[in-house]
Tab-separated table of C-alpha atoms in Angstrom:
chain	number	residue	atom	x	y	z
A	1	MET	CA	-0.807	14.785	-20.893
A	2	THR	CA	-0.566	15.893	-17.280
A	3	LYS	CA	-2.404	13.831	-14.664
A	4	LYS	CA	-3.776	15.660	-11.635
A	5	ILE	CA	-3.398	13.929	-8.265
A	6	PHE	CA	-5.415	14.683	-5.127
A	7	ILE	CA	-3.910	13.408	-1.846
A	8	SER	CA	-6.315	12.639	0.979
A	9	TYR	CA	-4.879	11.941	4.445
A	10	ALA	CA	-5.424	12.401	8.190
A	11	LYS	CA	-3.455	15.339	9.561
A	12	LYS	CA	-3.154	13.892	13.033
A	13	ASP	CA	-0.825	11.039	12.112
A	14	ALA	CA	-0.054	11.038	8.386
A	15	ARG	CA	0.863	14.655	7.584
A	16	GLU	CA	4.621	14.145	7.434
A	17	ILE	CA	4.277	11.251	4.991
A	18	ALA	CA	1.638	13.101	2.932
A	19	LEU	CA	3.796	16.208	2.499
A	20	ALA	CA	6.876	14.169	1.629
A	21	LEU	CA	4.876	12.192	-0.927
A	22	ALA	CA	3.410	15.346	-2.455
A	23	ASP	CA	6.876	16.885	-2.872
A	24	ALA	CA	8.251	13.681	-4.417
A	25	LEU	CA	5.360	13.262	-6.856
A	26	ALA	CA	5.670	16.914	-7.880
A	27	GLU	CA	9.143	16.107	-9.222
A	28	VAL	CA	7.717	13.581	-11.696
A	29	ASP	CA	7.098	14.844	-15.212
A	30	GLY	CA	3.452	14.508	-16.170
A	31	LEU	CA	2.041	14.782	-12.646
A	32	GLU	CA	0.380	17.737	-10.921
A	33	VAL	CA	-0.265	17.286	-7.213
A	34	TRP	CA	-2.779	18.956	-4.934
A	35	ILE	CA	-2.672	18.660	-1.167
A	36	ASP	CA	-4.505	20.775	1.412
A	37	ARG	CA	-1.582	23.072	2.149
A	38	SER	CA	-2.747	24.849	-1.040
A	39	LEU	CA	-6.074	25.858	0.514
A	40	ARG	CA	-6.800	29.562	0.032
A	41	ALA	CA	-7.703	31.804	2.952
A	42	GLY	CA	-11.105	33.481	2.953
A	43	ARG	CA	-12.847	30.753	0.987
A	44	SER	CA	-14.800	27.694	2.132
A	45	TRP	CA	-12.246	24.958	2.612
A	46	GLU	CA	-14.877	22.264	1.968
A	47	LEU	CA	-15.856	23.763	-1.391
A	48	GLN	CA	-12.213	24.092	-2.343
A	49	ILE	CA	-11.623	20.442	-1.573
A	50	GLN	CA	-14.652	19.355	-3.586
A	51	GLN	CA	-13.483	21.504	-6.520
A	52	GLN	CA	-10.021	19.912	-6.406
A	53	ILE	CA	-11.540	16.416	-6.318
A	54	ASP	CA	-13.706	17.340	-9.312
A	55	ASP	CA	-10.624	18.532	-11.187
A	56	CYS	CA	-8.330	15.619	-10.339
A	57	ASP	CA	-7.747	12.535	-12.440
A	58	VAL	CA	-7.099	10.222	-9.486
A	59	MET	CA	-7.258	10.389	-5.675
A	60	ILE	CA	-4.553	8.870	-3.470
A	61	VAL	CA	-5.785	7.983	0.019
A	62	LEU	CA	-3.270	7.425	2.813
A	63	TYR	CA	-4.436	4.852	5.330
A	64	SER	CA	-3.462	5.594	8.934
A	65	PRO	CA	-5.031	4.799	12.340
A	66	ASP	CA	-6.783	8.179	12.602
A	67	ILE	CA	-9.062	7.446	9.609
A	68	ASN	CA	-10.550	4.627	11.719
A	69	ARG	CA	-11.108	6.746	14.826
A	70	HIS	CA	-14.882	6.322	14.493
A	71	LYS	CA	-14.379	2.711	15.624
A	72	LEU	CA	-13.259	4.129	18.977
A	73	GLY	CA	-16.370	6.271	19.315
A	74	GLN	CA	-14.661	9.458	18.090
A	75	PRO	CA	-15.968	11.795	15.361
A	76	GLU	CA	-15.568	10.443	11.861
A	77	SER	CA	-12.446	11.483	9.943
A	78	TYR	CA	-13.049	13.956	7.106
A	79	VAL	CA	-10.989	11.629	4.933
A	80	LEU	CA	-14.060	9.358	4.768
A	81	THR	CA	-16.133	12.301	3.474
A	82	GLU	CA	-13.534	12.986	0.783
A	83	ILE	CA	-13.541	9.318	-0.262
A	84	ALA	CA	-17.342	9.198	-0.469
A	85	TYR	CA	-17.450	12.374	-2.591
A	86	ALA	CA	-14.703	11.159	-4.928
A	87	LYS	CA	-16.138	7.661	-5.316
A	88	TYR	CA	-19.862	8.262	-5.547
A	89	THR	CA	-20.303	11.871	-6.688
A	90	ALA	CA	-17.186	12.784	-8.701
A	91	LYS	CA	-16.670	9.160	-9.869
A	92	LYS	CA	-12.878	9.357	-9.522
A	93	PRO	CA	-10.516	6.367	-9.384
A	94	ILE	CA	-8.923	5.925	-5.950
A	95	ILE	CA	-5.533	4.416	-5.104
A	96	PRO	CA	-5.227	3.545	-1.399
A	97	VAL	CA	-1.823	3.525	0.273
A	98	MET	CA	-1.188	1.849	3.632
A	99	ALA	CA	0.917	4.699	5.066
A	100	ILE	CA	0.756	3.612	8.716
A	101	GLN	CA	-0.550	0.163	9.670
A	102	THR	CA	-4.300	0.120	10.308
A	103	ASP	CA	-7.446	-1.638	9.050
A	104	ALA	CA	-8.254	-1.086	5.383
A	105	LEU	CA	-11.484	0.828	4.775
A	106	ILE	CA	-14.590	-1.208	4.045
A	107	SER	CA	-15.633	1.373	1.447
A	108	LEU	CA	-12.486	0.620	-0.542
A	109	THR	CA	-12.386	-3.174	-0.273
A	110	MET	CA	-12.395	-3.527	-4.054
A	111	GLU	CA	-9.356	-1.253	-4.454
A	112	HIS	CA	-6.003	-2.961	-3.860
A	113	TYR	CA	-3.751	-0.836	-1.649
A	114	ILE	CA	-0.023	-0.158	-1.966
A	115	ASP	CA	1.755	-1.091	1.269
A	116	PHE	CA	4.157	1.718	2.135
A	117	THR	CA	4.871	0.162	5.549
A	118	ILE	CA	6.931	-2.590	3.920
A	119	SER	CA	9.746	-0.293	2.759
A	120	GLY	CA	9.118	3.057	4.450
A	121	VAL	CA	10.918	4.699	1.519
A	122	ILE	CA	9.099	7.528	-0.309
A	123	SER	CA	10.857	6.965	-3.648
A	124	LYS	CA	9.703	3.344	-3.707
A	125	LEU	CA	6.148	4.508	-3.063
A	126	VAL	CA	6.428	7.041	-5.908
A	127	GLU	CA	7.668	4.308	-8.211
A	128	ALA	CA	4.714	2.064	-7.246
A	129	LEU	CA	2.201	4.872	-7.759
A	130	CYS	CA	3.670	5.821	-11.127
A	131	SER	CA	3.389	2.175	-12.171
A	132	GLU	CA	-0.310	2.245	-11.225
A	133	LEU	CA	-0.730	5.490	-13.178
A	134	GLU	CA	1.253	4.093	-16.156
A	135	ILE	CA	3.737	6.971	-15.956
A	136	ALA	CA	7.505	6.597	-16.050
A	137	SER	CA	8.690	7.719	-12.644
A	138	ASP	CA	12.238	8.635	-13.678
A	139	VAL	CA	12.983	8.860	-9.967
A	140	GLU	CA	16.661	8.536	-9.250
A	141	LEU	CA	17.783	6.629	-6.217
A	142	SER	CA	17.889	8.960	-3.252
A	143	GLU	CA	21.149	9.451	-1.380
A	144	LEU	CA	19.674	7.327	1.409
A	145	GLU	CA	18.924	4.464	-0.949
A	146	LYS	CA	22.359	4.773	-2.526
A	147	SER	CA	23.962	4.436	0.913
A	148	ALA	CA	21.745	1.404	1.668
A	149	GLU	CA	22.917	-0.212	-1.574
A	150	ALA	CA	26.520	0.505	-0.635
A	151	ILE	CA	26.001	-1.085	2.778
A	152	ARG	CA	24.344	-4.164	1.237
A	153	THR	CA	27.437	-4.746	-0.911
A	154	ILE	CA	29.499	-4.868	2.314
A	155	ILE	CA	27.295	-6.748	4.789
A	156	GLY	CA	24.738	-8.422	2.520
A	157	GLU	CA	20.980	-8.713	2.711
A	158	PRO	CA	18.725	-7.887	4.398
A	159	PHE	CA	19.456	-4.184	4.851
A	160	GLU	CA	17.308	-1.114	4.285
A	161	TRP	CA	17.057	2.373	5.735
A	162	CYS	CA	13.841	3.897	7.077
A	163	GLU	CA	13.801	7.678	7.157
A	164	ILE	CA	12.517	9.276	10.375
A	165	PRO	CA	11.263	12.825	9.689
A	166	ALA	CA	12.295	15.795	11.821
A	167	GLY	CA	9.917	17.113	14.403
A	168	GLU	CA	8.364	16.664	17.811
A	169	PHE	CA	7.210	13.393	19.356
A	170	LEU	CA	6.061	12.044	22.714
A	171	TYR	CA	8.888	10.400	24.665
A	172	GLY	CA	8.947	8.114	27.648
A	173	LYS	CA	6.239	6.793	29.936
A	174	ASP	CA	5.308	10.343	30.914
A	175	LYS	CA	5.068	11.394	27.248
A	176	GLU	CA	7.472	14.319	27.390
A	177	THR	CA	7.586	16.367	24.171
A	178	LEU	CA	10.977	16.144	22.475
A	179	SER	CA	12.191	17.171	19.032
A	180	LEU	CA	14.783	15.507	16.796
A	181	PRO	CA	16.280	16.318	13.390
A	182	THR	CA	15.765	13.951	10.446
A	183	PHE	CA	17.701	10.691	10.642
A	184	ALA	CA	17.603	7.168	9.232
A	185	ILE	CA	17.502	3.888	11.107
A	186	SER	CA	18.004	0.362	9.827
A	187	LYS	CA	14.750	-1.376	9.061
A	188	TYR	CA	16.032	-4.558	10.744
A	189	PRO	CA	18.442	-5.396	13.562
A	190	ILE	CA	21.905	-6.396	12.350
A	191	THR	CA	21.746	-10.055	11.410
A	192	TYR	CA	24.105	-12.981	11.912
A	193	ARG	CA	25.063	-12.738	8.217
A	194	ASN	CA	25.663	-8.968	8.473
A	195	PHE	CA	27.912	-9.350	11.517
A	196	GLN	CA	29.840	-12.270	9.989
A	197	GLN	CA	31.165	-9.915	7.292
A	198	PHE	CA	32.682	-7.831	10.073
A	199	ILE	CA	34.238	-10.914	11.746
A	200	GLU	CA	35.567	-12.298	8.446
A	201	ASP	CA	37.114	-8.942	7.587
A	202	GLU	CA	39.398	-9.293	10.628
A	203	GLY	CA	36.875	-7.415	12.707
A	204	PHE	CA	38.437	-8.610	15.951
A	205	ASP	CA	42.025	-7.884	14.942
A	206	ILE	CA	43.608	-6.031	17.855
A	207	ASP	CA	45.474	-3.746	15.427
A	208	ALA	CA	42.310	-2.742	13.598
A	209	SER	CA	41.609	0.987	13.717
A	210	TRP	CA	38.003	0.508	14.749
A	211	TRP	CA	39.219	-0.681	18.175
A	212	ASN	CA	41.454	2.367	18.729
A	213	ASP	CA	39.352	3.853	21.503
A	214	LEU	CA	38.564	0.452	22.995
A	215	LEU	CA	41.942	-1.277	23.233
A	216	TRP	CA	41.641	-1.487	26.999
A	217	TYR	CA	38.654	-3.731	26.302
A	218	HIS	CA	39.348	-5.980	23.315
A	219	PRO	CA	37.816	-9.474	23.239
A	220	SER	CA	39.959	-12.009	21.444
A	221	THR	CA	36.968	-13.684	19.870
A	222	PRO	CA	33.319	-12.774	19.312
A	223	GLY	CA	30.563	-14.273	21.361
A	224	GLU	CA	28.991	-17.477	20.083
A	225	GLN	CA	25.829	-16.929	18.040
A	226	THR	CA	22.887	-18.837	19.521
A	227	MET	CA	20.950	-19.479	16.300
A	228	LYS	CA	23.311	-19.523	13.333
A	229	TYR	CA	20.726	-18.617	10.717
A	230	SER	CA	21.715	-15.878	8.317
A	231	THR	CA	18.625	-13.685	8.824
A	232	ASN	CA	18.296	-14.089	12.594
A	233	PRO	CA	19.508	-11.100	14.609
A	234	ARG	CA	23.127	-11.227	15.718
A	235	ASP	CA	22.961	-12.022	19.417
A	236	ASN	CA	25.503	-12.446	22.216
A	237	VAL	CA	27.123	-9.146	21.174
A	238	ASN	CA	28.204	-6.497	23.648
A	239	TRP	CA	28.127	-2.709	23.383
A	240	TYR	CA	31.829	-2.373	22.523
A	241	GLU	CA	31.497	-4.850	19.663
A	242	ALA	CA	28.441	-3.001	18.328
A	243	ILE	CA	30.403	0.274	18.457
A	244	SER	CA	33.335	-1.327	16.620
A	245	PHE	CA	30.991	-2.703	13.960
A	246	CYS	CA	29.733	0.838	13.340
A	247	SER	CA	33.270	2.176	13.137
A	248	TRP	CA	34.307	-0.625	10.769
A	249	LEU	CA	31.296	-0.129	8.488
A	250	SER	CA	31.766	3.659	8.439
A	251	GLN	CA	35.403	3.228	7.358
A	252	LYS	CA	34.433	0.664	4.715
A	253	ILE	CA	32.118	3.233	3.201
A	254	ASP	CA	34.513	6.164	3.572
A	255	PRO	CA	38.118	5.497	4.696
A	256	ASN	CA	38.444	9.195	5.601
A	257	TYR	CA	36.102	8.929	8.594
A	258	ASP	CA	37.724	9.912	11.871
A	259	VAL	CA	37.661	6.788	14.026
A	260	TYR	CA	37.836	8.921	17.165
A	261	ASP	CA	34.700	10.917	16.230
A	262	LEU	CA	31.957	8.464	17.179
A	263	VAL	CA	29.118	10.998	16.915
A	264	ASN	CA	29.917	11.741	13.272
A	265	TYR	CA	30.428	8.199	12.059
A	266	PHE	CA	28.602	7.421	8.834
A	267	VAL	CA	26.616	4.971	10.929
A	268	ARG	CA	26.339	4.563	14.706
A	269	LEU	CA	24.067	3.170	17.405
A	270	PRO	CA	20.888	5.189	17.967
A	271	THR	CA	20.385	7.149	21.150
A	272	GLU	CA	17.335	6.248	23.234
A	273	PRO	CA	15.279	9.188	21.963
A	274	GLU	CA	16.132	8.277	18.370
A	275	TRP	CA	15.290	4.648	18.954
A	276	GLU	CA	11.990	5.475	20.605
A	277	LYS	CA	10.798	7.864	17.916
A	278	ALA	CA	11.599	5.280	15.256
A	279	SER	CA	9.592	2.718	17.216
A	280	ARG	CA	6.732	4.868	18.490
A	281	GLY	CA	6.145	7.618	15.940
A	282	ILE	CA	4.795	10.917	17.206
A	283	ASP	CA	1.599	9.922	19.002
A	284	GLY	CA	2.930	8.208	22.140
A	285	ARG	CA	1.606	4.740	21.318
A	286	GLU	CA	2.338	1.787	23.611
A	287	TYR	CA	3.602	-0.553	20.910
A	288	PRO	CA	4.914	0.130	17.382
A	289	TRP	CA	1.573	-0.906	15.859
A	290	GLY	CA	-0.793	0.668	18.383
A	291	ASN	CA	-1.932	0.501	22.006
A	292	ARG	CA	-2.951	-3.152	22.376
A	293	PHE	CA	-0.441	-5.967	22.708
A	294	ASP	CA	-0.576	-8.655	20.008
A	295	ALA	CA	1.680	-11.692	20.258
A	296	LYS	CA	1.226	-12.305	16.519
A	297	LYS	CA	3.053	-9.047	15.738
A	298	CYS	CA	6.294	-9.629	17.644
A	299	ASN	CA	8.595	-12.279	19.118
A	300	THR	CA	8.205	-12.064	22.876
A	301	PHE	CA	7.728	-14.766	25.516
A	302	GLU	CA	4.020	-14.856	24.702
A	303	SER	CA	4.791	-15.767	21.088
A	304	GLY	CA	6.157	-19.115	22.251
A	305	THR	CA	9.096	-19.345	19.792
A	306	GLY	CA	11.622	-20.084	22.543
A	307	THR	CA	14.425	-18.405	20.609
A	308	THR	CA	15.191	-15.565	18.202
A	309	SER	CA	13.423	-15.464	14.827
A	310	PRO	CA	14.317	-14.084	11.360
A	311	VAL	CA	14.249	-10.291	11.342
A	312	THR	CA	11.957	-10.213	8.320
A	313	LEU	CA	9.105	-11.847	10.237
A	314	TYR	CA	6.342	-9.914	11.998
A	315	SER	CA	5.960	-7.155	9.375
A	316	GLU	CA	2.475	-6.478	10.778
A	317	GLY	CA	4.265	-5.175	13.876
A	318	ASN	CA	6.141	-2.453	11.964
A	319	SER	CA	6.442	1.017	13.436
A	320	PRO	CA	4.724	4.045	11.841
A	321	TYR	CA	7.888	4.560	9.766
A	322	GLY	CA	8.138	0.950	8.570
A	323	VAL	CA	10.877	-0.061	11.056
A	324	GLN	CA	10.575	-3.765	11.791
A	325	GLY	CA	11.181	-5.897	14.867
A	326	MET	CA	11.416	-3.112	17.469
A	327	THR	CA	9.433	-5.209	19.906
A	328	GLY	CA	10.876	-8.524	21.091
A	329	ASN	CA	13.462	-10.772	19.423
A	330	VAL	CA	16.551	-9.076	20.962
A	331	TRP	CA	17.142	-6.143	23.236
A	332	GLU	CA	18.923	-3.479	21.164
A	333	TRP	CA	21.923	-1.534	22.409
A	334	CYS	CA	21.621	2.257	22.421
A	335	LEU	CA	24.502	4.705	22.236
A	336	ASN	CA	23.932	6.413	25.573
A	337	GLU	CA	24.535	5.374	29.159
A	338	TYR	CA	21.448	4.291	31.121
A	339	PHE	CA	21.736	7.267	33.460
A	340	TYR	CA	22.130	10.085	31.023
A	341	THR	CA	21.368	13.790	30.796
A	342	GLU	CA	20.441	15.754	27.699
A	343	ALA	CA	23.996	17.062	27.661
A	344	ASN	CA	25.709	13.649	27.579
A	345	VAL	CA	23.196	11.560	25.615
A	346	ILE	CA	25.510	11.663	22.603
A	347	ASN	CA	28.856	12.670	24.151
A	348	ILE	CA	30.115	9.190	24.972
A	349	ASP	CA	32.982	8.425	27.324
A	350	PHE	CA	34.491	5.199	25.983
A	351	SER	CA	36.427	4.614	29.192
A	352	SER	CA	33.289	4.655	31.317
A	353	ARG	CA	32.171	1.265	32.632
A	354	SER	CA	28.680	2.641	33.227
A	355	GLU	CA	25.730	0.540	32.154
A	356	ARG	CA	24.357	1.211	28.698
A	357	ALA	CA	20.694	1.444	27.792
A	358	VAL	CA	18.918	-1.252	25.780
A	359	ARG	CA	15.438	-1.086	24.275
A	360	GLY	CA	12.718	-3.267	22.812
A	361	GLY	CA	12.522	-6.411	24.934
A	362	SER	CA	13.427	-9.861	23.638
A	363	TRP	CA	12.152	-13.352	22.882
A	364	ILE	CA	12.639	-14.333	26.492
A	365	ASP	CA	10.854	-11.286	27.989
A	366	ASN	CA	7.115	-10.763	28.403
A	367	GLN	CA	4.909	-8.069	26.936
A	368	TYR	CA	5.589	-5.657	29.811
A	369	HIS	CA	9.150	-5.261	28.553
A	370	ALA	CA	7.858	-4.626	25.044
A	371	TYR	CA	6.396	-1.151	25.556
A	372	THR	CA	7.923	1.429	23.236
A	373	TYR	CA	9.102	3.391	26.281
A	374	CYS	CA	10.410	0.429	28.308
A	375	ARG	CA	14.079	0.749	29.279
A	376	SER	CA	16.611	-1.729	30.611
A	377	LYS	CA	20.367	-1.713	31.101
A	378	TYR	CA	23.431	-3.913	30.814
A	379	ALA	CA	27.132	-3.494	31.497
A	380	PRO	CA	28.806	-2.531	28.206
A	381	HIS	CA	30.898	-5.703	28.225
A	382	GLY	CA	27.821	-7.848	28.834
A	383	ARG	CA	26.732	-10.469	26.350
A	384	GLY	CA	23.685	-12.683	26.120
A	385	ASN	CA	21.479	-14.560	23.692
A	386	GLN	CA	18.951	-11.764	24.074
A	387	LEU	CA	21.268	-8.842	23.175
A	388	GLY	CA	21.675	-7.397	19.678
A	389	PHE	CA	21.601	-4.017	17.936
A	390	ARG	CA	20.566	-1.988	14.925
A	391	ILE	CA	22.253	1.055	13.397
A	392	MET	CA	21.284	4.589	12.452
A	393	ARG	CA	22.616	7.297	10.188
A	394	PRO	CA	22.411	11.048	10.862
A	395	LEU	CA	21.053	12.973	7.863
């Protein structure tokens, strides 16, 4: 028997996730999905929504900051009206989903929510929802999840991808509108354990192909890790070593990758615009979780740790796409030079000694370096116990 699903969400900040979820659920046998893109012209949209709620078997509500806008003195989100109608008039079961970190609704305190922000992977959300609905999901691993599994077999846990949807977003302190294609970024910075696999696989061998473009700068040994805990971020790593790690990992996944074609590696460092969208989402927020600093959501000077911390901590500070640790812990190397133009943001000159951009702040820096748009720079050969990196994959 087919179950009918109604998806309720706030267009301002959860539309991309809602549409992706609707498309994924529509692929599951035994489910029929309705979302407001099916509204018919020339008819009352409110009556159409009420009719669809009446007809559905269950409502899925996506939590996002905009549904709580009334707490900021703004008009109440229509999502709350849909919830009230479904719960008290139509008497429909409701499954809340924490799509983007925010406060859970008081009206749904008795309903346990599924936390999408933990994984940021739609297929995992579909699997969880199908479990709640007692339907076999039969969802195959996506290509992105398959590649994550392949990477885990090489560098170990923890490693996950978070998909960043295509589209416009607000960039920089001045909130310039930019647009990027879909890409994926690692949920966590590369850890000590991850990087050790590179070192132990003769990563610093001068004859290794992943150093081909960088032989003029080839360190004989890696920098000393400050905190040798497997899940702490790899620190004391310079830009060239991060680049070589990406080249090594790309070749481990596919030996046919052209080591001279940095832009088309299977994985690479993110550019600043890519890094910022993954951290900030589309609404120009100050921090990955919102606009107010919270030392309990990140590892900065204010947190008082006095060193780096495991990358799996501070999940409450995740970005809108589920990316973790983008504020504090370690500054993260970006692909581009600090002084870049749109034309050369991704066309990298390996021989250039120009300073490279880093993002995110670190454990030793205060909250004013933790803004999603805050930039800093280091010489590409620079190392430090506050320097690390994460990787991305073009899609």
